[in-house]
Coordinates of C-alpha atoms and ligand atoms in Angstrom, one line a residue:
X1 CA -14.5 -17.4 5.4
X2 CA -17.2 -14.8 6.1
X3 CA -15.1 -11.6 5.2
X4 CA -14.2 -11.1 1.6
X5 CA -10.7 -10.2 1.5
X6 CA -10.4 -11.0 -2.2
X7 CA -12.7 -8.2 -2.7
X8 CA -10.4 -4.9 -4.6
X9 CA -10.7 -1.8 -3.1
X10 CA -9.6 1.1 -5.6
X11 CA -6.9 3.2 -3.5
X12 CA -5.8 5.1 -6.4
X13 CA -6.8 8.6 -6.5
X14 CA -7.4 8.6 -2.9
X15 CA -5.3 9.9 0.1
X16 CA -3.4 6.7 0.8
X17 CA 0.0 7.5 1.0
X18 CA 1.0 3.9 -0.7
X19 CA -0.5 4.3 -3.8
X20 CA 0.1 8.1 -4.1
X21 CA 4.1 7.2 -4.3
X22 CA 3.0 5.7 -7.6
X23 CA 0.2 7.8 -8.9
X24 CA 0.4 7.5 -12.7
X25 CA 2.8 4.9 -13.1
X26 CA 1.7 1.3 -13.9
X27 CA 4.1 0.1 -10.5
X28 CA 1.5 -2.2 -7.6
X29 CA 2.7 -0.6 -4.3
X30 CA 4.1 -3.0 -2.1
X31 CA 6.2 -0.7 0.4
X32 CA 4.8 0.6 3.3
X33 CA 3.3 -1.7 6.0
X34 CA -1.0 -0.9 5.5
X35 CA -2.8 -3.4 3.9
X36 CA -5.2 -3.0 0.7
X37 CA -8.0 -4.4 3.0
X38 CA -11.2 -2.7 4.4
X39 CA -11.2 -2.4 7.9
X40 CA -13.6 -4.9 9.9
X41 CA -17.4 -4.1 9.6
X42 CA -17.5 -3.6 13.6
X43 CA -14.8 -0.7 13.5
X44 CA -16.7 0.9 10.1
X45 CA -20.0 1.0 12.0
X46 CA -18.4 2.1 15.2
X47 CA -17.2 5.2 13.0
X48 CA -20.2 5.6 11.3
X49 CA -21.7 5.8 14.5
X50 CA -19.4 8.4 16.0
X51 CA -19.4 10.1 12.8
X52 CA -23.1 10.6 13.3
X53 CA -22.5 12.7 16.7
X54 CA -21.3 15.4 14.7
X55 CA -19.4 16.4 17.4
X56 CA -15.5 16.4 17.4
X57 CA -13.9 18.3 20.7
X58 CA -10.6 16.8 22.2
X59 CA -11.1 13.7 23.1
X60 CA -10.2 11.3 26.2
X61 CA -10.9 7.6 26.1
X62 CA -14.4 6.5 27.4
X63 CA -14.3 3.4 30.3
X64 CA -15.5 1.1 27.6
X65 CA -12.9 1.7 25.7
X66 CA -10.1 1.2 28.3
X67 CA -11.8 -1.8 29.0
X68 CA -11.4 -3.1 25.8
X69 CA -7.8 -3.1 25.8
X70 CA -7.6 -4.0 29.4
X71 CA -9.3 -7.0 28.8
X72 CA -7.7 -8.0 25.3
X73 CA -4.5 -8.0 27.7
X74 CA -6.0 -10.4 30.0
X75 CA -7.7 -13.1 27.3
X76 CA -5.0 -13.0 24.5
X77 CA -1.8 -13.3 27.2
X78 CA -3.0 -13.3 30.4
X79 CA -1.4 -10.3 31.1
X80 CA -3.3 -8.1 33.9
X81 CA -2.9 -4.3 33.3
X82 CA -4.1 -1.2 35.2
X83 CA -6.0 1.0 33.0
X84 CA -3.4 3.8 35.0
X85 CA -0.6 2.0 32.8
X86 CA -1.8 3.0 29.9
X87 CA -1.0 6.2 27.9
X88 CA -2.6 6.9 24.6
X89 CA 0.1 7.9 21.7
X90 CA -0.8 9.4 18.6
X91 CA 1.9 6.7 16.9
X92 CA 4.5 4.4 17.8
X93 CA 7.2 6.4 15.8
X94 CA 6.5 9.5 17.4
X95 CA 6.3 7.3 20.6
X96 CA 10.3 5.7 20.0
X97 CA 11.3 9.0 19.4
X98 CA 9.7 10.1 22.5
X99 CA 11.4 7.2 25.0
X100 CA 14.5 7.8 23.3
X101 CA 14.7 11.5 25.0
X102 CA 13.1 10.2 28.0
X103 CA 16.1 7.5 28.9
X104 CA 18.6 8.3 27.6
X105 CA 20.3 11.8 27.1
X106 CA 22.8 13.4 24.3
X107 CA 25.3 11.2 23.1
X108 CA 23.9 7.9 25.4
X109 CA 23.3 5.1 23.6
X110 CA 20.3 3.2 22.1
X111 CA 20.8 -0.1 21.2
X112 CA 19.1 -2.6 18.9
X113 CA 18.9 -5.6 16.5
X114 CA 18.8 -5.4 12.9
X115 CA 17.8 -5.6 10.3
X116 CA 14.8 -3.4 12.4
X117 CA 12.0 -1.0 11.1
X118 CA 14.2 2.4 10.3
X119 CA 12.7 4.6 13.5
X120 CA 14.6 2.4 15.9
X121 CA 17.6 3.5 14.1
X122 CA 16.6 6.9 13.3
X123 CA 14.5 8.3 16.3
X124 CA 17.2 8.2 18.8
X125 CA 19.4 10.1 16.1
X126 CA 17.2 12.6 15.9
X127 CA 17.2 14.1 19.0
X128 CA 21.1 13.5 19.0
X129 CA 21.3 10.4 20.8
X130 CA 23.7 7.0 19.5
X131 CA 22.1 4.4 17.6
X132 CA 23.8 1.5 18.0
X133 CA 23.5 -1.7 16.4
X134 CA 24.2 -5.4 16.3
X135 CA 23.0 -7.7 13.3
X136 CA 20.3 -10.3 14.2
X137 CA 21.5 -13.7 13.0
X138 CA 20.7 -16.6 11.1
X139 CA 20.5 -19.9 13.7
X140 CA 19.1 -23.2 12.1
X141 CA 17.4 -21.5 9.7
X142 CA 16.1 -18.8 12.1
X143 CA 16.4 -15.4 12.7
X144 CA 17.9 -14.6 16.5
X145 CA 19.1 -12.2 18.6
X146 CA 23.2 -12.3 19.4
X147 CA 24.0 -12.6 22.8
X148 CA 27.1 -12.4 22.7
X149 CA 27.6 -9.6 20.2
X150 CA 25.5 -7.9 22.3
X151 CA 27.4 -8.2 25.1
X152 CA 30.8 -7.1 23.3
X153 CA 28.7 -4.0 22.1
X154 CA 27.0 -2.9 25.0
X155 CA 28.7 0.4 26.9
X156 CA 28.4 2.3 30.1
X157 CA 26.9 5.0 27.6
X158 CA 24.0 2.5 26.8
X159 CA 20.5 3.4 28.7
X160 CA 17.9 1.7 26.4
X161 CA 16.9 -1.5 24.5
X162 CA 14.6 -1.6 21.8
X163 CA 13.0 -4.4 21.0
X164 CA 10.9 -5.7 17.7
X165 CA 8.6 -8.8 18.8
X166 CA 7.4 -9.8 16.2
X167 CA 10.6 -8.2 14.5
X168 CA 9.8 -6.5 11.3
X169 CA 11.4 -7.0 8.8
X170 CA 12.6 -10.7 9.3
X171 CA 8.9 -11.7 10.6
X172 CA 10.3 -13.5 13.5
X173 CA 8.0 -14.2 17.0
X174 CA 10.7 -14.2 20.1
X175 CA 10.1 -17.2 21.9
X176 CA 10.2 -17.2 26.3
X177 CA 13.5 -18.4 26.5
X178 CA 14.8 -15.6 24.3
X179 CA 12.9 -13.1 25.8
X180 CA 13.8 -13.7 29.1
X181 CA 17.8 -14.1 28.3
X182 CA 16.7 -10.1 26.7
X183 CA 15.2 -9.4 30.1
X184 CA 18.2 -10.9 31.7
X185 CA 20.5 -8.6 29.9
X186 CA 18.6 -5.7 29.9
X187 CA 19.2 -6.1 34.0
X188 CA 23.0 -6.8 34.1
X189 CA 23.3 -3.8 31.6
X190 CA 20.4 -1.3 33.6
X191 CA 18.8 -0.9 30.4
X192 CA 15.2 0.3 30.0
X193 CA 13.7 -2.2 27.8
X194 CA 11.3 -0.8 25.0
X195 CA 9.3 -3.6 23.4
X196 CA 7.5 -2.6 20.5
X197 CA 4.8 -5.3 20.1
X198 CA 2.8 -3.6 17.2
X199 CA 2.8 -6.5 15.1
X200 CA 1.3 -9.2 18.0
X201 CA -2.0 -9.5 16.6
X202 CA -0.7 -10.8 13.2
X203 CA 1.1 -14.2 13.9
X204 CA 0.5 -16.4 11.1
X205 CA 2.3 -19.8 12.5
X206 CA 0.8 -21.2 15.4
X207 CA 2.9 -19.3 18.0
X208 CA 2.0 -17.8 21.2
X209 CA 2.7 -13.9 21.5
X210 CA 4.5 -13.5 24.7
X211 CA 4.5 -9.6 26.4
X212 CA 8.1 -9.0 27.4
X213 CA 7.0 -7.5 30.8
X214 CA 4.5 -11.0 31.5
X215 CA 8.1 -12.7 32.0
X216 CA 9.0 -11.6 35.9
X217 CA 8.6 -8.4 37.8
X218 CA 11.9 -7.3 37.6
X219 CA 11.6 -7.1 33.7
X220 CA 8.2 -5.1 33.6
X221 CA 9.7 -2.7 36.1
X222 CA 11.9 -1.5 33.4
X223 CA 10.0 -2.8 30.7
X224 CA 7.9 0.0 27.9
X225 CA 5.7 -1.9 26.2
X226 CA 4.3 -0.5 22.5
X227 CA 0.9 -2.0 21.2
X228 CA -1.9 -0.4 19.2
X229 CA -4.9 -1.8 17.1
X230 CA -3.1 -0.3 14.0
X231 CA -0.9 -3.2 12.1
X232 CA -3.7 -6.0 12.6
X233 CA -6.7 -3.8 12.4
X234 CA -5.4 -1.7 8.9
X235 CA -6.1 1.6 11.0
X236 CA -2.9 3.5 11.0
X237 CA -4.1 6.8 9.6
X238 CA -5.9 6.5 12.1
X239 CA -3.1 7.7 14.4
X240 CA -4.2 5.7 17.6
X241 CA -1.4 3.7 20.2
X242 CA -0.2 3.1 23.0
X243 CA 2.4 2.4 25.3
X244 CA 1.9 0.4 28.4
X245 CA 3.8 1.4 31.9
X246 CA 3.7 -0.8 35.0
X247 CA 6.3 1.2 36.8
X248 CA 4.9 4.5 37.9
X249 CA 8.4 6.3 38.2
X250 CA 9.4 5.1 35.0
X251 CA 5.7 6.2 33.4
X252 CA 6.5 9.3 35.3
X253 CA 9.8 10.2 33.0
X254 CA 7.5 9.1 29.7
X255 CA 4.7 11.2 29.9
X256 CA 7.1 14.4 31.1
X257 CA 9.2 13.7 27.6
X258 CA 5.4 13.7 26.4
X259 CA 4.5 17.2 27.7
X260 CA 3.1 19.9 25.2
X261 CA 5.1 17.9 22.2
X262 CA 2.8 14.9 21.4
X263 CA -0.7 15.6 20.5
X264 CA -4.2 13.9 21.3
X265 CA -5.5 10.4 20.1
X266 CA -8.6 11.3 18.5
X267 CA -12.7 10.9 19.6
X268 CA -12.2 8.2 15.9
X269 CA -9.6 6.8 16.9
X270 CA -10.6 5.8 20.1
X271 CA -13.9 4.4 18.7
X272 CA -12.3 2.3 16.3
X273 CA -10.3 1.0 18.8
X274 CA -12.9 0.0 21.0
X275 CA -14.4 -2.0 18.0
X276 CA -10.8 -3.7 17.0
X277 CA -10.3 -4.8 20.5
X278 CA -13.6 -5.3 22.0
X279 CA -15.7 -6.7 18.5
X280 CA -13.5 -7.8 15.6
X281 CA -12.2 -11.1 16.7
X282 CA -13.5 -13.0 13.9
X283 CA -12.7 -10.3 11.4
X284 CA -9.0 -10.6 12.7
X285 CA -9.3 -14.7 12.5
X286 CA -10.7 -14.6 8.9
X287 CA -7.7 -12.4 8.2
X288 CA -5.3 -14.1 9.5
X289 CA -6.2 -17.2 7.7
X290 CA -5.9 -15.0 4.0
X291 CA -2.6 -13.9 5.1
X292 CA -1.2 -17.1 5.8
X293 CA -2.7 -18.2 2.3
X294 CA -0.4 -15.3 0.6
X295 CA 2.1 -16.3 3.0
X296 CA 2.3 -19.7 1.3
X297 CA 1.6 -18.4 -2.1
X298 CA 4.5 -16.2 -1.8
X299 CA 7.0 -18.7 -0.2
X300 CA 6.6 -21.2 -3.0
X301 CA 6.3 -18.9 -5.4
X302 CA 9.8 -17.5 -4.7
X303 CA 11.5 -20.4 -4.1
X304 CA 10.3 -22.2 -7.7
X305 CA 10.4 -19.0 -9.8
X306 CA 13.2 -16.3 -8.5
X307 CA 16.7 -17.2 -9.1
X308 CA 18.6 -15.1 -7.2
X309 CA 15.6 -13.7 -4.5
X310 CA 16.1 -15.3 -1.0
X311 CA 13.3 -15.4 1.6
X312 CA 15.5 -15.2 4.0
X313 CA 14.1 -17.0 6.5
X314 CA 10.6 -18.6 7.0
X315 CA 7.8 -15.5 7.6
X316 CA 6.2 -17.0 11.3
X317 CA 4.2 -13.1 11.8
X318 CA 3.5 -9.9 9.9
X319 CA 2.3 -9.3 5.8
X320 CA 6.3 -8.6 5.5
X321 CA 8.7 -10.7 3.5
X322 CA 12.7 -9.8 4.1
X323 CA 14.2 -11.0 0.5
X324 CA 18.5 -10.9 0.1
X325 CA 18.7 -9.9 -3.4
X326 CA 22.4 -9.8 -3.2
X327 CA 22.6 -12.8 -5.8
X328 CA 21.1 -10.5 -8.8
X329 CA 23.9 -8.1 -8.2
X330 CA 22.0 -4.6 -8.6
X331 CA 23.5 -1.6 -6.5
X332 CA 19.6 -0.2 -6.3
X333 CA 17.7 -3.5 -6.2
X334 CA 13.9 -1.0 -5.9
X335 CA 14.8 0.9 -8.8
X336 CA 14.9 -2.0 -10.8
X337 CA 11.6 -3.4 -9.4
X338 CA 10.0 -0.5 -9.8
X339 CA 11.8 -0.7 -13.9
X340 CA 9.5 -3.6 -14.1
X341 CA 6.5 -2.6 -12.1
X342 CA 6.7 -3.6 -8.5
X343 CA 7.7 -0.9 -5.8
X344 CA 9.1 -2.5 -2.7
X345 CA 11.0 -1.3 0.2
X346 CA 15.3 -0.7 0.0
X347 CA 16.4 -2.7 3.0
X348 CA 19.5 0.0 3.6
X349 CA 17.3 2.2 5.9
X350 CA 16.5 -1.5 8.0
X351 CA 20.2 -1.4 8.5
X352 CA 21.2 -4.0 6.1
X353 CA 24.0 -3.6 3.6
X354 CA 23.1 -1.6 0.4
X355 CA 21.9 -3.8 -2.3
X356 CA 21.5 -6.2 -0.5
X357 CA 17.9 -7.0 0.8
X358 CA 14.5 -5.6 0.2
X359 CA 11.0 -5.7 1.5
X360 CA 7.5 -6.7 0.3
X361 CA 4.2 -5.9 1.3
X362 CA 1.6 -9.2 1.2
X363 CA -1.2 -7.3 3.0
X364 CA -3.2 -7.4 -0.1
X365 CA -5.6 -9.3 -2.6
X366 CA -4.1 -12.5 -3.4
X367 CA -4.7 -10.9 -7.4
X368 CA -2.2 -8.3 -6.7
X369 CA 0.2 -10.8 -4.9
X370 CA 0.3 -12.8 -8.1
X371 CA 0.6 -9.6 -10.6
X372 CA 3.6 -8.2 -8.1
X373 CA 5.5 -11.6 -8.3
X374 CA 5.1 -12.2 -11.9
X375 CA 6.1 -8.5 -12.7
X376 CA 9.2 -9.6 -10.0
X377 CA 9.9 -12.7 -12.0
X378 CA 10.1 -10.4 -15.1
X379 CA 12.7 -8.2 -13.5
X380 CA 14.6 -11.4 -12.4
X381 CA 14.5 -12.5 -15.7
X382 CA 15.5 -9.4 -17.5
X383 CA 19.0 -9.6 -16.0
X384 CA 20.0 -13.2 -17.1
Ligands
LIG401 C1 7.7 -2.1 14.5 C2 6.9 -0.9 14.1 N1 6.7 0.1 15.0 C3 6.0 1.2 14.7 C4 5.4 1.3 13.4 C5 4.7 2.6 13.1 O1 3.8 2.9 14.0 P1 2.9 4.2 13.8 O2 2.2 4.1 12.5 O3 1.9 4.1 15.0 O4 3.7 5.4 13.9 C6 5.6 0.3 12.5 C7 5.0 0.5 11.1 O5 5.2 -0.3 10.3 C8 6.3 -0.9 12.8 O6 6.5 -1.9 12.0

């Protein structure tokens, strides 16, 4: 491996918003999705570069970097884009807020799977549309969408879909056959389908990553698809997305919603994701590889050594792990966690049942991995 990712980086003391939660307090972050990684040489010299200008005016994306993503598209799914379907977003929350209010209007309906990352719950609340939800299930071992409840749930009030491939929490990668019976559905139903495909770049079993609007025509016609170099590249305060829009009338009603609300990507942002796209494909491999290694670490690890934690399924994508704590019997499973050291996500924003689940955070050294499941071991143990 040519990129040191056992290397620490102190973060305390600095403006990440991670280890600020804990500032003072002996308890290893493990909560919000960044990881404890530098960023890959080719993006740190292409802002050193840019730095250099001096110059910082609004900024619109040069052809080189359009390319980038253009042709990442093409190599990593075959997928041909225009560079006219793509809109910069500052962020992909403010981005599901934003499609929420473009498709669907007061008191229609936005439905989704969960557990799911809180926005896709939240962000149609907030501009006082329905949420509306059906639990993912467990099939052979596997997390999976449900058809059927799905079907039963769905209303005349229901405009939009949104999707989470691959779905954080439960780290799953949708495979074509699910996809397209999403696709299938979202038809019958009219639904704008809003795939948010943030995590793609971070598949850790040997899956493909299939773009929901490469399955037919009729599916990318209403299909929104949500990408940005953030997750895989560790540059989300770096505040640079996108969302990708084949059809033009549809693209039309996004960027209106858009108007004088969402600001700028930024002249850095852009040139970092230039370098992601365009020059950090080994960076990204080497990384991937270290993941999977925590990955492993973790899975056995909680499997021999905490009674009582579930991985609830196997983690195919993402530096997320979806535990059912249930067994141990706590109302606040974090607070206890964070008793012994270890701050994690509560799973009752995802959607799941309080008390029940919680998240971790493996995007980090494999030294801090160990130290957060041996303080997690302590916890378990403290309650026997
Ligand atoms: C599925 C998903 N969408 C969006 C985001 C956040 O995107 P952004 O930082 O661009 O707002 C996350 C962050 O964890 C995520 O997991």
């Amino acid at each position: 491996m040519s990129f040191d990712f056992d290397r620490p980086i102190e973060r305390r003391g600095t403006d990440s918003q991670k280890w600020q939660k804990y500032a003072g307090r002996d308890i290893l972050p493990m909560w919000v999705a960044d990881m404890d990684f530098a960023s890959s040489p080719e993006i740190i010299a292409a802002l050193q570069t840019r730095v250099a200008h001096g110059v910082f005016g609004y900024a619109r994306p040069v052809k080189s970097t359009v390319d980038a993503v253009v042709e990442a598209m093409q190599t990593r799914y075959g997928w041909t884009i225009e560079p006219s379907w793509i809109v910069w977003m500052p962020g992909l929350v403010c981005t599901l807020n934003v499609t929420a209010k473009a498709f669907a209007s007061p008191n229609e309906q936005v439905l989704t799977s969960t557990p799911v990352y809180p926005p896709f719950i939240s962000g149609p609340k907030n501009s006082a549309r329905e949420s509306l939800t059906v639990p993912l299930f467990l099939n052979g071992g596997r997390w999976t969408m449900d058809f059927e409840a799905l079907e039963r749930a769905v209303t005349p009030r229901t405009k939009l879909f949104y999707l989470c491939n691959p779905h954080n929490p439960v780290a799953r990668v949708y495979n074509r056959d699910e996809l397209q019976q999403l696709g299938e559905f979202c038809i019958k139903h009219d639904l704008i389908l809003c795939s948010d495909e943030i995590h793609c770049d971070l598949i850790i079993d040997d899956l493909p990553h299939i773009p929901t609007a490469t399955l037919s025509p009729e599916i990318a016609a209403r299909t929104i698809t949500l990408m940005a170099p953030s997750k895989a590249y560790n540059i989300p305060g770096l505040g640079t997305s996108f969302a990708i829009i084949s059809d033009p009338k549809l693209r039309a009603t996004f960027v209106r919603a858009c108007a004088g609300i969402v600001a700028e990507v930024t002249s850095l942002g852009f040139a970092a994701c230039e370098a992601a796209y365009r020059d950090s494909g080994a960076w990204l491999r080497d990384l991937i590889v270290y993941l999977r290694g925590n990955r492993d670490y973790l899975t056995d690890f909680v499997a021999r050594e905490l009674p009582g934690v579930k991985l609830t399924a196997p983690i195919e994508a993402t530096y997320l792990a979806w535990f059912n704590v249930e067994e141990l019997g706590l109302k606040m499973p974090i607070d206890h966690f964070e008793k012994h050291g270890v701050g994690l996500s509560d799973g009752t924003p995802f959607g799941a049942k309080p008390g029940s689940h919680v998240r971790l955070n493996f995007g980090c050294t494999r030294a801090t991995l160990i130290e957060g499941l041996a303080r997690m071991k302590n916890a378990v143990q403290s309650l026997r």
